[in-house]
Coordinates of C-alpha atoms in Angstrom, one line a residue:
M1 CA 94.7 138.1 122.0
V2 CA 91.7 136.8 121.9
K3 CA 91.3 136.7 119.0
R4 CA 94.3 135.6 117.9
Y5 CA 93.9 132.4 120.8
V6 CA 89.7 131.9 119.5
G7 CA 91.0 131.0 116.1
L8 CA 94.3 128.3 117.1
V9 CA 91.7 126.8 119.5
V10 CA 89.0 126.7 116.6
L11 CA 91.2 125.5 113.8
T12 CA 92.3 122.6 116.4
L13 CA 89.3 121.2 116.8
V14 CA 88.8 121.5 112.6
L15 CA 92.2 119.7 112.1
I16 CA 90.4 116.7 114.8
C17 CA 87.4 116.7 113.0
V18 CA 88.2 116.7 109.5
S19 CA 92.0 113.5 110.3
L20 CA 87.8 111.6 112.7
S21 CA 86.1 111.2 109.6
A22 CA 88.6 111.1 107.7
S23 CA 90.0 108.2 110.0
A24 CA 86.4 107.0 109.5
E25 CA 86.3 106.6 106.8
E26 CA 89.2 104.4 106.5
S27 CA 88.1 101.9 108.9
G28 CA 84.8 100.8 107.1
P29 CA 81.9 98.1 106.9
N30 CA 85.6 95.5 104.4
D31 CA 87.6 95.4 107.9
A32 CA 87.6 92.6 110.2
V33 CA 87.4 93.5 113.7
V34 CA 89.5 91.8 116.6
T35 CA 86.7 91.0 118.9
A36 CA 88.6 88.6 121.5
I37 CA 92.3 87.7 122.1
Q38 CA 93.9 85.6 124.6
G39 CA 97.5 85.7 124.7
S40 CA 98.8 88.0 121.2
A41 CA 99.1 88.1 117.0
R42 CA 100.6 90.2 115.3
V43 CA 99.4 92.4 112.3
Y44 CA 101.8 93.0 109.2
T45 CA 101.4 95.5 105.5
V46 CA 102.4 95.4 102.9
G47 CA 105.8 97.3 102.4
V48 CA 105.9 97.5 106.2
A49 CA 108.5 95.3 108.2
A50 CA 108.1 95.7 111.8
G51 CA 104.1 94.3 112.1
R52 CA 102.1 95.7 115.3
A53 CA 100.5 94.0 118.3
L54 CA 96.5 93.4 117.5
K55 CA 94.1 93.6 120.3
K56 CA 90.7 94.0 120.3
G57 CA 89.0 96.1 118.5
D58 CA 91.7 96.8 116.2
R59 CA 90.6 97.1 112.4
V60 CA 92.2 94.4 110.3
K61 CA 92.3 94.9 106.3
K62 CA 92.9 94.0 103.1
E63 CA 96.3 92.9 102.2
Q64 CA 97.1 92.5 106.0
E65 CA 98.4 90.0 107.8
I66 CA 98.5 87.9 111.2
K67 CA 100.5 85.3 112.8
V68 CA 99.3 84.4 116.3
A69 CA 101.8 84.0 119.2
E70 CA 102.7 80.5 121.0
Q71 CA 99.6 79.3 123.7
S72 CA 97.4 82.4 121.8
R73 CA 94.1 82.5 120.3
I74 CA 91.7 85.5 118.1
E75 CA 88.5 86.2 117.0
L76 CA 88.1 88.2 113.5
R77 CA 84.3 89.3 113.1
F78 CA 83.6 90.1 109.7
S79 CA 80.4 93.1 108.9
D80 CA 78.2 90.8 108.3
G81 CA 78.1 89.0 111.6
T82 CA 80.4 86.0 109.8
V83 CA 83.3 85.0 112.7
M84 CA 86.2 83.2 112.0
R85 CA 88.9 81.4 115.1
L86 CA 93.0 81.4 113.8
S87 CA 94.5 79.4 117.2
E88 CA 98.1 79.4 118.2
R89 CA 101.3 79.4 115.4
S90 CA 98.2 80.4 112.7
H91 CA 99.6 82.1 109.9
V92 CA 96.9 84.4 107.6
K93 CA 96.4 86.8 104.5
M94 CA 93.7 88.7 104.4
S95 CA 93.6 88.6 100.1
E96 CA 90.2 90.1 99.4
L97 CA 88.3 91.9 101.9
S98 CA 84.2 93.1 100.5
F99 CA 80.6 93.6 101.8
N100 CA 78.3 95.7 99.5
K101 CA 75.3 96.6 101.9
K102 CA 73.7 97.6 98.0
T103 CA 74.0 94.4 96.8
D104 CA 74.8 91.9 99.7
D105 CA 77.5 90.8 97.6
K106 CA 80.4 89.2 100.1
N107 CA 83.8 88.4 98.5
V108 CA 86.7 87.5 101.5
K109 CA 89.2 85.2 100.4
I110 CA 91.6 84.4 103.5
D111 CA 95.5 82.3 103.0
L112 CA 96.3 81.0 105.9
S113 CA 99.8 79.2 105.5
V114 CA 99.8 77.5 109.4
G115 CA 97.9 76.3 111.2
K116 CA 94.3 76.1 112.0
L117 CA 91.5 78.8 111.4
W118 CA 87.8 77.5 112.8
A119 CA 84.9 79.8 110.8
N120 CA 81.3 80.2 111.2
V121 CA 80.3 81.5 107.7
K122 CA 76.7 83.8 108.0
K123 CA 74.7 82.2 104.3
L124 CA 75.8 83.6 101.6
T125 CA 72.0 85.1 99.8
T126 CA 73.5 86.3 96.3
P127 CA 75.1 84.4 93.3
K128 CA 79.1 86.2 93.0
S129 CA 79.5 86.3 97.3
S130 CA 81.4 83.9 98.1
V131 CA 83.9 82.4 100.6
E132 CA 86.8 80.7 100.6
V133 CA 89.8 79.8 103.3
K134 CA 93.1 79.0 100.3
T135 CA 96.0 77.3 101.1
S136 CA 99.0 75.8 99.4
N137 CA 97.5 73.2 97.9
A138 CA 93.6 72.8 99.1
V139 CA 90.8 75.7 98.8
A140 CA 88.3 75.5 101.0
G141 CA 85.2 77.7 99.6
V142 CA 81.5 77.3 101.5
R143 CA 78.0 79.2 101.4
G144 CA 76.9 79.8 104.6
T145 CA 78.5 77.3 107.5
V146 CA 80.9 76.1 110.0
Y147 CA 84.4 74.4 109.5
R148 CA 87.3 74.1 110.4
V149 CA 90.6 74.5 107.9
N150 CA 94.6 72.9 109.3
V151 CA 97.7 73.3 107.6
E152 CA 100.0 71.6 109.6
E153 CA 104.0 72.5 109.1
D154 CA 104.0 69.4 106.6
K155 CA 101.7 72.5 104.4
S156 CA 99.0 68.7 105.0
A157 CA 95.0 69.9 104.7
L158 CA 92.5 68.8 106.7
V159 CA 89.0 70.5 106.7
K160 CA 86.3 69.0 108.5
V161 CA 82.5 70.4 107.6
Y162 CA 80.1 70.9 111.1

């Protein structure tokens, strides 16, 4: 009886360790982390109709969409230190999120369909690196600066570089 109990405990611990290591691999350096949130925002995954509420510490992955609610804001931090903030009623899709620590290559592509995005992009160190914010009628690509992209309901876009 005791051997069976010990065997079950050991098996349970092994399964917990395996699941923790698998989840650590899933949330790697290619994710953006929610570092601040005021109000509410939801993240949507391709193929899943219902989104889930975001909270501080959550990770956002490639191909996921974020919708920020009325009177809300969210801040995302990328593994290289780049920071992006989204204001109320913003809707973005993370088209590309890749960081290679060995080569220092970084490729971030964000589709902003409506709303306001402020970004402080860390200086890109390799020619293959890029950070782009794409709207329906403009693409802002930077190599390291602070800027804002606003997209109104009529799809007009405004880019400000600070």
